[in-house]
Amino acid sequence: MRKSISIAFVIAITIFMYLWAPPEAKPSPECCSGLDKVNKGVKTYDDRHDMCICLSSEAAITSADQYKFDNLPKLCNVALFAPVGPKFDCSTIKV
C-alpha cells in the first residue's frame, strides 16, 4: 500500500468518528484538519482512486449518516478532489 494512502487511512478514522456521531454533532477541528490532509495528500490518480474507493465503500456499507457524509466537505470548507460517495464512479477521477 502506498505511504500516502496509509497515512490517509489513519486520518480517515477521525472523519468516520464524526460520521458515526449523533445527528446533531458538528465536525471537530481535528476532523476537518484530517479531511484537509487526506485531500491534499492524495495527488496521483492511483492514490485518489484508492481513497475514493475507501470512502465510497465506507459510506455504502456502514451506518454512517449519508447527509453528514455528503455535507462534511462544505462544513469543513474543503474542496474534495471528487464528490465521493456510495454512488460515485471512482474510475472517473481526474488528477
Short mmCIF file of C-alpha atoms in Angstrom, two decimals:
data_model
loop_
_atom_site.label_atom_id
_atom_site.label_comp_id
_atom_site.label_asym_id
_atom_site.label_seq_id
_atom_site.Cartn_x
_atom_site.Cartn_y
_atom_site.Cartn_z
CA MET A 1 0.00 0.00 0.00
CA ARG A 2 1.30 3.46 -0.87
CA LYS A 3 2.55 5.55 2.06
CA SER A 4 0.19 8.48 1.40
CA ILE A 5 -2.78 6.15 1.39
CA SER A 6 -1.66 4.53 4.66
CA ILE A 7 -1.47 7.96 6.27
CA ALA A 8 -4.84 8.92 4.79
CA PHE A 9 -6.48 5.80 6.23
CA VAL A 10 -5.25 6.73 9.70
CA ILE A 11 -6.58 10.28 9.34
CA ALA A 12 -9.87 8.92 7.99
CA ILE A 13 -10.59 7.33 11.37
CA THR A 14 -11.17 10.82 12.82
CA ILE A 15 -13.52 11.62 9.96
CA PHE A 16 -15.53 8.44 10.45
CA MET A 17 -15.85 9.16 14.17
CA TYR A 18 -17.81 12.29 13.20
CA LEU A 19 -19.91 10.40 10.67
CA TRP A 20 -20.95 7.85 13.30
CA ALA A 21 -21.64 10.51 15.95
CA PRO A 22 -25.18 11.58 16.89
CA PRO A 23 -27.04 13.51 14.15
CA GLU A 24 -26.65 16.87 15.89
CA ALA A 25 -22.84 16.55 16.11
CA LYS A 26 -20.65 19.01 14.24
CA PRO A 27 -17.26 18.04 12.78
CA SER A 28 -14.41 18.79 15.17
CA PRO A 29 -11.39 20.87 14.14
CA GLU A 30 -9.42 17.60 14.12
CA CYS A 31 -11.95 16.05 11.76
CA CYS A 32 -11.78 18.99 9.35
CA SER A 33 -8.00 19.08 9.57
CA GLY A 34 -7.92 15.36 8.81
CA LEU A 35 -10.20 15.79 5.82
CA ASP A 36 -7.99 18.58 4.51
CA LYS A 37 -4.84 16.46 4.99
CA VAL A 38 -6.43 13.49 3.23
CA ASN A 39 -7.49 15.70 0.36
CA LYS A 40 -4.07 17.33 -0.01
CA GLY A 41 -2.18 14.06 0.48
CA VAL A 42 -3.69 12.16 -2.42
CA LYS A 43 -2.24 13.72 -5.58
CA THR A 44 -1.78 10.90 -8.08
CA TYR A 45 -4.58 9.16 -9.94
CA ASP A 46 -3.83 5.87 -8.15
CA ASP A 47 -3.90 7.47 -4.69
CA ARG A 48 -7.10 9.40 -5.44
CA HIS A 49 -8.73 6.31 -6.91
CA ASP A 50 -7.81 4.21 -3.86
CA MET A 51 -9.05 6.86 -1.43
CA CYS A 52 -12.25 7.28 -3.43
CA ILE A 53 -12.91 3.55 -3.20
CA CYS A 54 -12.18 3.57 0.53
CA LEU A 55 -14.51 6.49 1.28
CA SER A 56 -17.24 5.36 -1.11
CA SER A 57 -17.18 1.82 0.24
CA GLU A 58 -17.30 3.07 3.81
CA ALA A 59 -20.28 5.28 3.00
CA ALA A 60 -22.09 2.36 1.37
CA ILE A 61 -21.52 -0.35 3.99
CA THR A 62 -21.58 1.44 7.33
CA SER A 63 -24.20 3.13 9.39
CA ALA A 64 -22.56 6.49 8.66
CA ASP A 65 -25.11 9.27 8.23
CA GLN A 66 -25.26 9.93 4.47
CA TYR A 67 -26.34 13.56 4.94
CA LYS A 68 -23.34 14.18 7.18
CA PHE A 69 -21.07 12.35 4.73
CA ASP A 70 -22.29 14.48 1.81
CA ASN A 71 -22.01 17.77 3.73
CA LEU A 72 -18.70 17.21 5.52
CA PRO A 73 -16.56 18.96 2.87
CA LYS A 74 -18.84 22.01 2.98
CA LEU A 75 -18.91 22.11 6.79
CA CYS A 76 -15.10 21.88 6.84
CA ASN A 77 -14.62 24.30 3.93
CA VAL A 78 -12.62 21.70 1.99
CA ALA A 79 -12.98 21.22 -1.77
CA LEU A 80 -12.52 17.46 -2.22
CA PHE A 81 -10.80 16.05 -5.30
CA ALA A 82 -14.06 14.25 -6.17
CA PRO A 83 -17.64 14.05 -4.88
CA VAL A 84 -17.07 10.64 -3.31
CA GLY A 85 -20.00 8.64 -2.02
CA PRO A 86 -21.68 5.28 -2.48
CA LYS A 87 -22.90 6.11 -6.00
CA PHE A 88 -19.82 7.92 -7.32
CA ASP A 89 -17.86 6.15 -10.09
CA CYS A 90 -14.26 6.32 -8.84
CA SER A 91 -12.91 5.49 -12.30
CA THR A 92 -13.90 8.99 -13.45
CA ILE A 93 -11.45 10.77 -11.11
CA LYS A 94 -9.11 13.26 -12.71
CA VAL A 95 -5.71 14.43 -11.46
#
